[in-house]
mmCIF file with all atom_site columns, N, CA and C in Angstrom:
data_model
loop_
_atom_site.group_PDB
_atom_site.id
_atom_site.type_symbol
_atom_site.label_atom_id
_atom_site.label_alt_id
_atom_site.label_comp_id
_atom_site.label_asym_id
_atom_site.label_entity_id
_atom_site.label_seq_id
_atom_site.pdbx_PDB_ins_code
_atom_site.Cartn_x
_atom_site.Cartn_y
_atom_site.Cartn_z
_atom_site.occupancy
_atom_site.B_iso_or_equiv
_atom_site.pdbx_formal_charge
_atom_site.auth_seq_id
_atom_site.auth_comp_id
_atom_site.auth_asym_id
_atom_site.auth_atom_id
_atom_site.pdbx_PDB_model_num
ATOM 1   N N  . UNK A 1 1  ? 0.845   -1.171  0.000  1.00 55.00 ? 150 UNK A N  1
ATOM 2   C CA . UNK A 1 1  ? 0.000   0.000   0.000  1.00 55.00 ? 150 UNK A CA 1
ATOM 3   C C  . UNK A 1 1  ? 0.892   1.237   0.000  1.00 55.00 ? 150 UNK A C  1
ATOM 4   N N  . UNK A 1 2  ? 0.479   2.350   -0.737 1.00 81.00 ? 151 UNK A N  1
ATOM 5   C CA . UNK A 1 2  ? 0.837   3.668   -1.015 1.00 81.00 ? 151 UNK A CA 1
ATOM 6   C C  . UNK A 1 2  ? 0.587   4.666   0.165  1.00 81.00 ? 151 UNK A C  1
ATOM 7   N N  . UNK A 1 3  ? 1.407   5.457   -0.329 1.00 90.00 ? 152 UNK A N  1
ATOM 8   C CA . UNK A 1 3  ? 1.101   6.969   0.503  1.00 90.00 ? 152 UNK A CA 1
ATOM 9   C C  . UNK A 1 3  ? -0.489  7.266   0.347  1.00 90.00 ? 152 UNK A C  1
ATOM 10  N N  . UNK A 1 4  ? -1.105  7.968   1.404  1.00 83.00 ? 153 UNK A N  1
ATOM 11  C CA . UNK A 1 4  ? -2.059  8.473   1.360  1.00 83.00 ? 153 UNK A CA 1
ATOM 12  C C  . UNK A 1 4  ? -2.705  9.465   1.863  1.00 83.00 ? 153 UNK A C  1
ATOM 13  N N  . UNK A 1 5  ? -3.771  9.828   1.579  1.00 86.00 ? 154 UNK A N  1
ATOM 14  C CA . UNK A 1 5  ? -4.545  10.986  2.364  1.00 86.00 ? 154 UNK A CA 1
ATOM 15  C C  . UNK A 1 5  ? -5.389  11.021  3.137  1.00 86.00 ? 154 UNK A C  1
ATOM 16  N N  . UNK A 1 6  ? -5.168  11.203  4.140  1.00 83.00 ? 155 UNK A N  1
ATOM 17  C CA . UNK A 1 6  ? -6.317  10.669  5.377  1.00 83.00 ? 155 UNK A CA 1
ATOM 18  C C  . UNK A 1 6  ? -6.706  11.842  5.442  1.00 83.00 ? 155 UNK A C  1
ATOM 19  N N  . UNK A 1 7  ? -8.217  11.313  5.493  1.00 85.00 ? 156 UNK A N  1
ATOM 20  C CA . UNK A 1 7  ? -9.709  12.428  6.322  1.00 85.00 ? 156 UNK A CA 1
ATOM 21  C C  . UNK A 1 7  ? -8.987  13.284  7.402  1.00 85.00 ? 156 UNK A C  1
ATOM 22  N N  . UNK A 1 8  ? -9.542  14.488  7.259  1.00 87.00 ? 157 UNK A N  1
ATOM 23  C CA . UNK A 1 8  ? -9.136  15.258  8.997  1.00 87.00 ? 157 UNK A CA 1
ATOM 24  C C  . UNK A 1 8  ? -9.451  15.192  9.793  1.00 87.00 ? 157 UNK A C  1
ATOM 25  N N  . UNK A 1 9  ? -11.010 14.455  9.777  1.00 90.00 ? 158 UNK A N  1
ATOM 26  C CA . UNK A 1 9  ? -11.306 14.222  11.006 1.00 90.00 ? 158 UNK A CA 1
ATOM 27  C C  . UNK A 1 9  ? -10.823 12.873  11.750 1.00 90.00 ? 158 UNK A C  1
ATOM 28  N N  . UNK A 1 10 ? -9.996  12.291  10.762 1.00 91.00 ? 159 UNK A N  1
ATOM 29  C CA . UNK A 1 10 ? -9.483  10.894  11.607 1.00 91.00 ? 159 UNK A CA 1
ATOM 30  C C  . UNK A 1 10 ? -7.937  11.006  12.127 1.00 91.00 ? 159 UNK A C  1
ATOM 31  N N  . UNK A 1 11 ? -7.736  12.173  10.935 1.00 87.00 ? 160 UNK A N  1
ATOM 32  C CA . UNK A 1 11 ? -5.411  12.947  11.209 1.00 87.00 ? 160 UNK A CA 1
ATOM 33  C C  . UNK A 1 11 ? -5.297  14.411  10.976 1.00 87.00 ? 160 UNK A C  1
ATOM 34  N N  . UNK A 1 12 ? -5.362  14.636  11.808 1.00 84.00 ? 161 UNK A N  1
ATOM 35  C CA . UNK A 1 12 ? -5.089  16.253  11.611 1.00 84.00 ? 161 UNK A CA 1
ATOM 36  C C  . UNK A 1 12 ? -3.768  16.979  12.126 1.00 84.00 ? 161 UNK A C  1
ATOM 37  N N  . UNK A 1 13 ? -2.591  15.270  12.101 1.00 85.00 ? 162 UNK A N  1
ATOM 38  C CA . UNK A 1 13 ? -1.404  16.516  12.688 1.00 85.00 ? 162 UNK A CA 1
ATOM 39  C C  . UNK A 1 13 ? -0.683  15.749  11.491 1.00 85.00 ? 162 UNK A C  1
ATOM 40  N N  . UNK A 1 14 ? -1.019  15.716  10.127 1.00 84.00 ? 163 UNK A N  1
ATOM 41  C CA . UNK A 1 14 ? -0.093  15.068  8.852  1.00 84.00 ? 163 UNK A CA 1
ATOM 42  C C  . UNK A 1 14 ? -1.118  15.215  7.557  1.00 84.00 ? 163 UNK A C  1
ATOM 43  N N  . UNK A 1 15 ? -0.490  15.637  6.814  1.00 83.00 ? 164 UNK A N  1
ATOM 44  C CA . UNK A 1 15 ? -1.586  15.606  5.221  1.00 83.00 ? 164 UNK A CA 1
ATOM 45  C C  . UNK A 1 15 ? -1.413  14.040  4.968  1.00 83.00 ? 164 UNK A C  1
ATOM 46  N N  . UNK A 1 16 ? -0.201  13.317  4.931  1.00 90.00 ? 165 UNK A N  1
ATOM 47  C CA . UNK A 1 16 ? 0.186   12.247  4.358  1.00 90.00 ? 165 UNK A CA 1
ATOM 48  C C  . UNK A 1 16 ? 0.385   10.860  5.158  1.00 90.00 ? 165 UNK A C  1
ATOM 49  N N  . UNK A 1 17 ? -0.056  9.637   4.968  1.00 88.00 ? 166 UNK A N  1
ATOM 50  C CA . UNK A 1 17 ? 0.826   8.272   5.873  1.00 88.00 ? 166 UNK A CA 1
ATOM 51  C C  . UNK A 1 17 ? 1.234   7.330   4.885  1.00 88.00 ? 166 UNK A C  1
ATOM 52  N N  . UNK A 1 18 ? 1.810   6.565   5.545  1.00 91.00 ? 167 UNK A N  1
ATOM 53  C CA . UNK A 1 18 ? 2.348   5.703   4.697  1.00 91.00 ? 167 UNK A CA 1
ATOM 54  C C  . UNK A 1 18 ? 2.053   4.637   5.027  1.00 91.00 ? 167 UNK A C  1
ATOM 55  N N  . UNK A 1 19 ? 0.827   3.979   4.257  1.00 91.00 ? 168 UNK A N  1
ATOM 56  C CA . UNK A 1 19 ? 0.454   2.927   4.977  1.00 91.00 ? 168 UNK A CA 1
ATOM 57  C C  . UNK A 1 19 ? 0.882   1.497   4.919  1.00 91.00 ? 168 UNK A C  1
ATOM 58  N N  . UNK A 1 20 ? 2.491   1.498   4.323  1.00 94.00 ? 169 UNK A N  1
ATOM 59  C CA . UNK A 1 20 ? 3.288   0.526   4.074  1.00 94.00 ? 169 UNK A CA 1
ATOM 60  C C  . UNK A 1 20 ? 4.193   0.303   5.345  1.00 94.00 ? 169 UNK A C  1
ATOM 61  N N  . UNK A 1 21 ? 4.169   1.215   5.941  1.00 93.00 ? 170 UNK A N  1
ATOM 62  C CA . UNK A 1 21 ? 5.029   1.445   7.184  1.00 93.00 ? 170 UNK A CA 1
ATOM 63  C C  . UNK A 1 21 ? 4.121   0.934   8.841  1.00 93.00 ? 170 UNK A C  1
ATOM 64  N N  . UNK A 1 22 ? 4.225   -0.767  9.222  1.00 94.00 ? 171 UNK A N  1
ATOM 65  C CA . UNK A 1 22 ? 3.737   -1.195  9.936  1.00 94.00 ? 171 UNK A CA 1
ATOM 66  C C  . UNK A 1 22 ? 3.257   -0.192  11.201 1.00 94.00 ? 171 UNK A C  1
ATOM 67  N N  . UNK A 1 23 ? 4.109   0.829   11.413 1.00 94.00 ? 172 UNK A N  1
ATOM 68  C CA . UNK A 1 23 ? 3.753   1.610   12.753 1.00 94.00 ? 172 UNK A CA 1
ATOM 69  C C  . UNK A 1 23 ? 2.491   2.481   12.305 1.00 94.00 ? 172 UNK A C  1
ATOM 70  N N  . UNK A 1 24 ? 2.669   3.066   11.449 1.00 93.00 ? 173 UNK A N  1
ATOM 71  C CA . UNK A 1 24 ? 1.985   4.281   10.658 1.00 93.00 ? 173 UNK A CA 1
ATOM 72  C C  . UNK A 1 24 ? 0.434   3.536   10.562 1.00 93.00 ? 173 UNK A C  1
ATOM 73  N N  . UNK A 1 25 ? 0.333   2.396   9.809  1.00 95.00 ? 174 UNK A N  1
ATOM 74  C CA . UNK A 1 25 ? -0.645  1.756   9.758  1.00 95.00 ? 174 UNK A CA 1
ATOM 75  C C  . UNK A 1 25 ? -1.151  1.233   10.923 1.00 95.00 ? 174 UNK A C  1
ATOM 76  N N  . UNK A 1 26 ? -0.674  0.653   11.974 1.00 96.00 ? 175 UNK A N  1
ATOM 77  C CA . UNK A 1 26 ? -1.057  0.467   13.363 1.00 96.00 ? 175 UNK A CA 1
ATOM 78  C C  . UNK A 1 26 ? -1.797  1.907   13.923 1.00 96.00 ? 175 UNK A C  1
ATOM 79  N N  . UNK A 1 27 ? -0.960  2.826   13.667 1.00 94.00 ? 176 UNK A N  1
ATOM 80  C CA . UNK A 1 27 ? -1.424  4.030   14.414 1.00 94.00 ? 176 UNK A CA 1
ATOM 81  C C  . UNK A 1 27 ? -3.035  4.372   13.439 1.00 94.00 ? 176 UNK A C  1
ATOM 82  N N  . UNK A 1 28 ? -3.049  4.468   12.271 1.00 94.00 ? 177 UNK A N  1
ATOM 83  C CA . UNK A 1 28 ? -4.008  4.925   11.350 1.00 94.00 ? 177 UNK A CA 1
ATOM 84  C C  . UNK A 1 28 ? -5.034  3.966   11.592 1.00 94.00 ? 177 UNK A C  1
ATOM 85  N N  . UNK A 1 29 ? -5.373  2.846   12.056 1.00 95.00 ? 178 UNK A N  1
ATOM 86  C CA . UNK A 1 29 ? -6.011  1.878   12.408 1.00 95.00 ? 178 UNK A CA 1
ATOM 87  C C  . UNK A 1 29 ? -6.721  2.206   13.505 1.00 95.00 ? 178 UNK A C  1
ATOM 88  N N  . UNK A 1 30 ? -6.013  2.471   14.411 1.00 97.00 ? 179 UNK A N  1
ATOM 89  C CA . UNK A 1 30 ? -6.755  2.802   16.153 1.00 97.00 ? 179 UNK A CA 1
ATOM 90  C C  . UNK A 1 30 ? -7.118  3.934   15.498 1.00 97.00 ? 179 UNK A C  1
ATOM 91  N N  . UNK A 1 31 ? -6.748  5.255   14.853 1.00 95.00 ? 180 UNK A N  1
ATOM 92  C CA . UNK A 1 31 ? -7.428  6.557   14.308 1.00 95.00 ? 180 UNK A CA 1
ATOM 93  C C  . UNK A 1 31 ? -8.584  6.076   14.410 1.00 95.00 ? 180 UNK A C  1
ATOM 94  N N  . UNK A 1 32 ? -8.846  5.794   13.184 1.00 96.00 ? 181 UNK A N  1
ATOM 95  C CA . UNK A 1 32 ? -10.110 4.792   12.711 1.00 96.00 ? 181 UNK A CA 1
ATOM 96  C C  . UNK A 1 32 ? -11.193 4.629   13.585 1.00 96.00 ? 181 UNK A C  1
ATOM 97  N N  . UNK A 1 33 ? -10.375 3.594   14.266 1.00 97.00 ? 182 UNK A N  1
ATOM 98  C CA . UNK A 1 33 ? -11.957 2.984   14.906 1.00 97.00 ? 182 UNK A CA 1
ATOM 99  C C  . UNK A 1 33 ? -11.644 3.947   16.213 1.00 97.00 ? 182 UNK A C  1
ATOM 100 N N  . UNK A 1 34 ? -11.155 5.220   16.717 1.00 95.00 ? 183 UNK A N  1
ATOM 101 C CA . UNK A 1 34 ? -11.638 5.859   17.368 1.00 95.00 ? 183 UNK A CA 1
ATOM 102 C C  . UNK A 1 34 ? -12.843 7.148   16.825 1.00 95.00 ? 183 UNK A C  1
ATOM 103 N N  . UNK A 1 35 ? -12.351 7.420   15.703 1.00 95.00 ? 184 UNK A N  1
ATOM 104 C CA . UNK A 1 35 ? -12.337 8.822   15.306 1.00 95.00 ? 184 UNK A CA 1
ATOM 105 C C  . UNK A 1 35 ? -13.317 8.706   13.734 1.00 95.00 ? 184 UNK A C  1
ATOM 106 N N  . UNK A 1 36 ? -13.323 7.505   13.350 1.00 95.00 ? 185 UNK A N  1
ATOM 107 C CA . UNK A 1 36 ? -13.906 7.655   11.771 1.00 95.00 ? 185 UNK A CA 1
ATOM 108 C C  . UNK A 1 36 ? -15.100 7.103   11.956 1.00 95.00 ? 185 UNK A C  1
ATOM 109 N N  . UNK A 1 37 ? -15.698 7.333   10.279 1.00 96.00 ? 186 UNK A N  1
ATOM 110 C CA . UNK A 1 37 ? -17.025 7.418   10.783 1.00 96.00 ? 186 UNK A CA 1
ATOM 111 C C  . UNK A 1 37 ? -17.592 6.443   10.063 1.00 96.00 ? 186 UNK A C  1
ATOM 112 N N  . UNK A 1 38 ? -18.546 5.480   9.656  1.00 96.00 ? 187 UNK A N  1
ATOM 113 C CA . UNK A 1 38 ? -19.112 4.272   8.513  1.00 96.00 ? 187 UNK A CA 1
ATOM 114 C C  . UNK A 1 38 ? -18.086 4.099   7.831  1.00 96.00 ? 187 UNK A C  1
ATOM 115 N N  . UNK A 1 39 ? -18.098 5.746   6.732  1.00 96.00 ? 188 UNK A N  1
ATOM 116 C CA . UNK A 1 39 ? -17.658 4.867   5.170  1.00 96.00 ? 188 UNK A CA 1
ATOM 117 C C  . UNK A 1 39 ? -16.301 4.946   5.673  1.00 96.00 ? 188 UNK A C  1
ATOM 118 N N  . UNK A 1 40 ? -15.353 5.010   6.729  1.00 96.00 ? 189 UNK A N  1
ATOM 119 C CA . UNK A 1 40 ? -14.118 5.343   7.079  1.00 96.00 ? 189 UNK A CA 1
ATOM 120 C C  . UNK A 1 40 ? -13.833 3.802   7.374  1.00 96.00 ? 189 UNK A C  1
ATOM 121 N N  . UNK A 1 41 ? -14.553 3.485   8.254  1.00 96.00 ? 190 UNK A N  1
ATOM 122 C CA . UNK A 1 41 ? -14.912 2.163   8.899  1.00 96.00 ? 190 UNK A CA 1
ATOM 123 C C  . UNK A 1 41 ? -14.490 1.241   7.978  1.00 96.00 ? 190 UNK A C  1
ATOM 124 N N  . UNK A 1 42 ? -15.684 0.842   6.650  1.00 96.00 ? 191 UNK A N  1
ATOM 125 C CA . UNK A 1 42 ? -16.370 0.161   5.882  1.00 96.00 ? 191 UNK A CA 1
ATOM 126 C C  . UNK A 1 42 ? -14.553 -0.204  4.630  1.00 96.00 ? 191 UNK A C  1
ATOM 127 N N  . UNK A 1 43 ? -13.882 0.849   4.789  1.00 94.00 ? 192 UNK A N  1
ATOM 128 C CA . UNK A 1 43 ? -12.527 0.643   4.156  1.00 94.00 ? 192 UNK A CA 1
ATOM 129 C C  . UNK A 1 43 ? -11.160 0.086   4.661  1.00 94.00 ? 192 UNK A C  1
ATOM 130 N N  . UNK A 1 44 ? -11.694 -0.416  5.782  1.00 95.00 ? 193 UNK A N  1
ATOM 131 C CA . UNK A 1 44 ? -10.653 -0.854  6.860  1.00 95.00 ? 193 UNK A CA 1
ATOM 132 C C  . UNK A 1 44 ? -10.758 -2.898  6.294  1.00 95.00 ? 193 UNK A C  1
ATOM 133 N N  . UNK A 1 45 ? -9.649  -3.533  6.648  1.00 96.00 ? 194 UNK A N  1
ATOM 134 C CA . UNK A 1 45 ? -9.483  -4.460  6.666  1.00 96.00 ? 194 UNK A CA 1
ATOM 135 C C  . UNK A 1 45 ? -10.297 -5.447  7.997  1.00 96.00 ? 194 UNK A C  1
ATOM 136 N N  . UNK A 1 46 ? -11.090 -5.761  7.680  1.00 97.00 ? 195 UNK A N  1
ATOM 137 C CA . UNK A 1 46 ? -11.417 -6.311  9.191  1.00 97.00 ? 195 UNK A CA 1
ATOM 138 C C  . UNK A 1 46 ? -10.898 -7.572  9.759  1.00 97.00 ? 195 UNK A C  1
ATOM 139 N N  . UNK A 1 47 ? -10.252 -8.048  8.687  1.00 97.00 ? 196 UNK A N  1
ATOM 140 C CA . UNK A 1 47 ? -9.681  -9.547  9.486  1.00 97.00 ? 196 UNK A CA 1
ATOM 141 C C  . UNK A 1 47 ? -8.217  -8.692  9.848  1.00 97.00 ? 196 UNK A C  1
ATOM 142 N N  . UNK A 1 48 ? -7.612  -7.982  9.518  1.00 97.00 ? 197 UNK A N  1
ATOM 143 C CA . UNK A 1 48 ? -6.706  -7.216  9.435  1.00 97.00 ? 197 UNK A CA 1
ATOM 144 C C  . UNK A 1 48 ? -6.995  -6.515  11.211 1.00 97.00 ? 197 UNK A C  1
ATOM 145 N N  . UNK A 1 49 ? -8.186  -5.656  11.565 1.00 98.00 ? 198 UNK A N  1
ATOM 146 C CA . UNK A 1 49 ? -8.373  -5.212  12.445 1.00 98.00 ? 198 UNK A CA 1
ATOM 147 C C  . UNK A 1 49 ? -8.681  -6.046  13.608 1.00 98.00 ? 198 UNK A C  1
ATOM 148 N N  . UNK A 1 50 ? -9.074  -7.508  13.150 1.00 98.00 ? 199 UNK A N  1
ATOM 149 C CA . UNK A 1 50 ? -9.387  -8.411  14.617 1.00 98.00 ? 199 UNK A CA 1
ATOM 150 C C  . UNK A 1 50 ? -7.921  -8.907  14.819 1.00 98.00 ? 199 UNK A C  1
ATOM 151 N N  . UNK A 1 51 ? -7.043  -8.918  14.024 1.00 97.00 ? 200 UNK A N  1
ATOM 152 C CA . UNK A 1 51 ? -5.737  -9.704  14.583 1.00 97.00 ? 200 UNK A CA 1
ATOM 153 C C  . UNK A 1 51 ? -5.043  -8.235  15.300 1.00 97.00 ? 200 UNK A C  1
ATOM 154 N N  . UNK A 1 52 ? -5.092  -7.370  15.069 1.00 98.00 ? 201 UNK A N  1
ATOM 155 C CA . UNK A 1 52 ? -4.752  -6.540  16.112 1.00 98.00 ? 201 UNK A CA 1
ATOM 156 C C  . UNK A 1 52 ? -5.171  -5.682  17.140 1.00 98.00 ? 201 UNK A C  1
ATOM 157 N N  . UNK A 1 53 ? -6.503  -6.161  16.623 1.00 98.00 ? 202 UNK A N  1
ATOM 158 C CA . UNK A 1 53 ? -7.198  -5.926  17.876 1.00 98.00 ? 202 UNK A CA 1
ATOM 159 C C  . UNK A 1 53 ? -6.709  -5.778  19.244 1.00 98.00 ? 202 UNK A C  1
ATOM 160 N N  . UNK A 1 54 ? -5.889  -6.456  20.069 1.00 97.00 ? 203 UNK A N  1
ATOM 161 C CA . UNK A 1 54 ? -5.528  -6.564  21.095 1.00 97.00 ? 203 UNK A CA 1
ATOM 162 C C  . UNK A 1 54 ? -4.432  -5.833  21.143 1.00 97.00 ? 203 UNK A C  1
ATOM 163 N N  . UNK A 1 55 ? -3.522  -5.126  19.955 1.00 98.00 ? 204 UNK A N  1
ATOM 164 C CA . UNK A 1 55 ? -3.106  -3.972  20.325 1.00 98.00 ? 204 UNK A CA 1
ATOM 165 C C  . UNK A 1 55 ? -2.985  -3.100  20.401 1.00 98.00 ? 204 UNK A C  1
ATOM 166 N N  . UNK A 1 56 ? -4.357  -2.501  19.864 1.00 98.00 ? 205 UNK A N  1
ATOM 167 C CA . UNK A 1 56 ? -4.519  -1.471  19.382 1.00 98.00 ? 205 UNK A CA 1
ATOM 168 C C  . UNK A 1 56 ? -4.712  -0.144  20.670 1.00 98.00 ? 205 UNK A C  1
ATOM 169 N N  . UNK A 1 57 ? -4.784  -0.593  22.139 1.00 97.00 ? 206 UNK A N  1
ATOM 170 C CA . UNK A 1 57 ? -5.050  -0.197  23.309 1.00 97.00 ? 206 UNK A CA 1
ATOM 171 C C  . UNK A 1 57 ? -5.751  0.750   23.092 1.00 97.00 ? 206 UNK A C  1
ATOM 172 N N  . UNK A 1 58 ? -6.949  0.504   22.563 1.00 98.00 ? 207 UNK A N  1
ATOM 173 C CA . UNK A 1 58 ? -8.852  0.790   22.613 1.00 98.00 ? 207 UNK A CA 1
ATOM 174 C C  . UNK A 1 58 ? -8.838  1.666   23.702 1.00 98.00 ? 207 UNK A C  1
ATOM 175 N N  . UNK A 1 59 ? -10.014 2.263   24.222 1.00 98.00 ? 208 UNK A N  1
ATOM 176 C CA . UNK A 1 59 ? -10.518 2.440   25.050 1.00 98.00 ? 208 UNK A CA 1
ATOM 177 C C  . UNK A 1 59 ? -11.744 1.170   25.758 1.00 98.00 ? 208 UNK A C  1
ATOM 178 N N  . UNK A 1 60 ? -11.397 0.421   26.385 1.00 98.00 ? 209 UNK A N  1
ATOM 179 C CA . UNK A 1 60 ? -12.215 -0.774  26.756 1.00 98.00 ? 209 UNK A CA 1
ATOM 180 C C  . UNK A 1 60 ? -13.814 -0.652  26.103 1.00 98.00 ? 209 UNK A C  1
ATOM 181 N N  . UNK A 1 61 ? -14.491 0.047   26.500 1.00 97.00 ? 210 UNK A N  1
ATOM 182 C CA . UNK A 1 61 ? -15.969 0.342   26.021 1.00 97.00 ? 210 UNK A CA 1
ATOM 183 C C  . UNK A 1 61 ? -15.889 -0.379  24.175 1.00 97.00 ? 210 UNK A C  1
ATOM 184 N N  . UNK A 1 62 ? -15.214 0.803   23.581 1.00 97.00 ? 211 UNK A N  1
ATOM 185 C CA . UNK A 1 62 ? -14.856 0.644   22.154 1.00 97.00 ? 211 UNK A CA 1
ATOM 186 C C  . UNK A 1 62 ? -14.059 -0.950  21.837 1.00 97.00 ? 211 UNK A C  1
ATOM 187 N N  . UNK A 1 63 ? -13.492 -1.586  22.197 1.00 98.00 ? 212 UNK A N  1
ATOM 188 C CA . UNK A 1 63 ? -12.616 -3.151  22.473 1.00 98.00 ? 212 UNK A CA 1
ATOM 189 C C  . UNK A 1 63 ? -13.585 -3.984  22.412 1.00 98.00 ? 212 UNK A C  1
ATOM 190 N N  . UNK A 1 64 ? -14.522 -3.808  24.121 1.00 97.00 ? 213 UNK A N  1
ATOM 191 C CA . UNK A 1 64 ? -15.519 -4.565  23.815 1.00 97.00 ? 213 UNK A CA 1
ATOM 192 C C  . UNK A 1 64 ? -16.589 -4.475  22.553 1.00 97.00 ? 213 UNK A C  1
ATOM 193 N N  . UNK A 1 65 ? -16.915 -3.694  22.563 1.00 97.00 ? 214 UNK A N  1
ATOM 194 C CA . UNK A 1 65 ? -17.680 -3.489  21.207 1.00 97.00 ? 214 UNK A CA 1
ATOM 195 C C  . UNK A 1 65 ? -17.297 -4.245  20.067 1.00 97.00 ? 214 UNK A C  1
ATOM 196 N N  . UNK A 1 66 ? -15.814 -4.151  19.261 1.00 97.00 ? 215 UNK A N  1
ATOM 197 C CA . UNK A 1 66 ? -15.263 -4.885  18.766 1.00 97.00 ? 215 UNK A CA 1
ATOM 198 C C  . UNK A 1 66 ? -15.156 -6.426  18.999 1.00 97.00 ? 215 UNK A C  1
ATOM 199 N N  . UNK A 1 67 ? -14.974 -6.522  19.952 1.00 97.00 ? 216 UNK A N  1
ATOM 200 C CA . UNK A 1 67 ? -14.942 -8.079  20.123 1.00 97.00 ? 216 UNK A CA 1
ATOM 201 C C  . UNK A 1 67 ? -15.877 -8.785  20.172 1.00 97.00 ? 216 UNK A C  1
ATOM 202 N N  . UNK A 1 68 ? -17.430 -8.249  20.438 1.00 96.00 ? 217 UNK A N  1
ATOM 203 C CA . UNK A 1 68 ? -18.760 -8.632  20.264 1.00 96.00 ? 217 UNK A CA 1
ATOM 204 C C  . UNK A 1 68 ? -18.856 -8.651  18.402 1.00 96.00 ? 217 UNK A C  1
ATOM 205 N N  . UNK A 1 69 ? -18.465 -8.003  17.938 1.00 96.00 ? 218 UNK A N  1
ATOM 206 C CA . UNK A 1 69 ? -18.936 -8.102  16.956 1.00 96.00 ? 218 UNK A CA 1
ATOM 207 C C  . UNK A 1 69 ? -18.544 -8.968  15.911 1.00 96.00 ? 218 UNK A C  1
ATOM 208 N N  . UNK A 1 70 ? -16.904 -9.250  15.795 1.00 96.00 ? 219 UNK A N  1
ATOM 209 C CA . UNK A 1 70 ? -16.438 -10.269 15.590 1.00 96.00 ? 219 UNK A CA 1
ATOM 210 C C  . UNK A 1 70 ? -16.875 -11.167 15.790 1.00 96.00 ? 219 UNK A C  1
ATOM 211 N N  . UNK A 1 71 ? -17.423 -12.220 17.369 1.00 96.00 ? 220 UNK A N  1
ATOM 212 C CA . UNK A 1 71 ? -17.929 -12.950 17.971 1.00 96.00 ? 220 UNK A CA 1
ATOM 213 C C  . UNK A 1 71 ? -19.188 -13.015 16.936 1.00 96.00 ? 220 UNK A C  1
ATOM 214 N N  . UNK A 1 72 ? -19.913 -11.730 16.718 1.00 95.00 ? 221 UNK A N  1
ATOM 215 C CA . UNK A 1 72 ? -21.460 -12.373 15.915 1.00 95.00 ? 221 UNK A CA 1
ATOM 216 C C  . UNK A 1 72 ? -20.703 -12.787 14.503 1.00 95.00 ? 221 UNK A C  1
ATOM 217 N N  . UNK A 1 73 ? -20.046 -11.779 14.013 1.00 93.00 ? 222 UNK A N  1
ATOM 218 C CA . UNK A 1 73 ? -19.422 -12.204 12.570 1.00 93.00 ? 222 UNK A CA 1
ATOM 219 C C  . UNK A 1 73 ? -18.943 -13.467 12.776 1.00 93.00 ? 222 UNK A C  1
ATOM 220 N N  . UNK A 1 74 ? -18.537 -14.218 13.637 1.00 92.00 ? 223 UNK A N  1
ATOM 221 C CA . UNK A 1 74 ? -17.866 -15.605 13.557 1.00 92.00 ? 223 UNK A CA 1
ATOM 222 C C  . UNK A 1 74 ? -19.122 -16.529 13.664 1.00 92.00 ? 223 UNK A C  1
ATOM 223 N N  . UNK A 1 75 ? -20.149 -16.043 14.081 1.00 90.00 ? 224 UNK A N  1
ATOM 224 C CA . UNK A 1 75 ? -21.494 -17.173 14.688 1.00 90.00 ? 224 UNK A CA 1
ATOM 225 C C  . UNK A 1 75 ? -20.756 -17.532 15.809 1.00 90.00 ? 224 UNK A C  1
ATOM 226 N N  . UNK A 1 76 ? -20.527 -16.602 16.945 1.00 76.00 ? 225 UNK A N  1
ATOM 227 C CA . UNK A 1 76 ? -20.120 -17.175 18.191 1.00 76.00 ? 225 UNK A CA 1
ATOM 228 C C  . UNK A 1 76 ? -20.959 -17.176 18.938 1.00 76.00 ? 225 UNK A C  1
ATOM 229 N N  . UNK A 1 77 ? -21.785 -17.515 20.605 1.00 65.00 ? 226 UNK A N  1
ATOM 230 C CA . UNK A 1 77 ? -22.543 -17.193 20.788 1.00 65.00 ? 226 UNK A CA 1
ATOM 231 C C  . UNK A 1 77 ? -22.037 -16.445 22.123 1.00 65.00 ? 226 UNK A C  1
ATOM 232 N N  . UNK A 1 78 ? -22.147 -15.259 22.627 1.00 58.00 ? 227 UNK A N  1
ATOM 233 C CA . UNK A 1 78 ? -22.210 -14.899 23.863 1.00 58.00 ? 227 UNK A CA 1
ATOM 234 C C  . UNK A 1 78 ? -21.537 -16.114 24.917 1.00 58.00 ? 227 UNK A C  1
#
C-alpha cells in the first residue's frame, strides 16, 4: 500500500501516511476505529483489524464493542 490521504477528522497533525510502514498503519487503524465514521470504517481491513485488535489499546468500552462483533461475525454465541 501507497502513501495516502487521510480524512481530517481521523489525522489532523499530517496531510500524508504511509500505509506501508507497519507503525503508521497500526497508528491509522486505532485513528479509525476511534475517530472515523461508517464509510471510514467500511474501508478498513477487518480480518486485518481483529488480529490486532488486542493492540490497538482501545478504550475498553470501544474493544468490547469490537470483540462482540467479531464474535457475531464468527457465529459465536455470547
Amino acid at each position: 500500500m501507497a502513501k495516502v490521504k487521510p480524512p481530517r477528522h481521523i489525522v489532523w497533525s499530517t496531510d500524508t501516511l504511509d500505509l506501508s510502514d507497519p507503525f503508521q498503519r497500526h497508528w491509522y487503524i486505532r485513528q479509525v476505529l476511534l475517530h472515523g465514521r461508517a464509510e471510514d470504517i467500511r474501508k478498513l481491513d477487518l480480518d486485518e483489524v481483529e488480529q490486532l485488535l488486542d493492540s490497538l489499546d482501545l478504550p475498553e468500552d470501544i474493544a468490547r464493542l469490537w470483540r462482540a462483533f467479531f464474535k457475531a461475525r464468527h457465529g459465536v454465541a455470547r
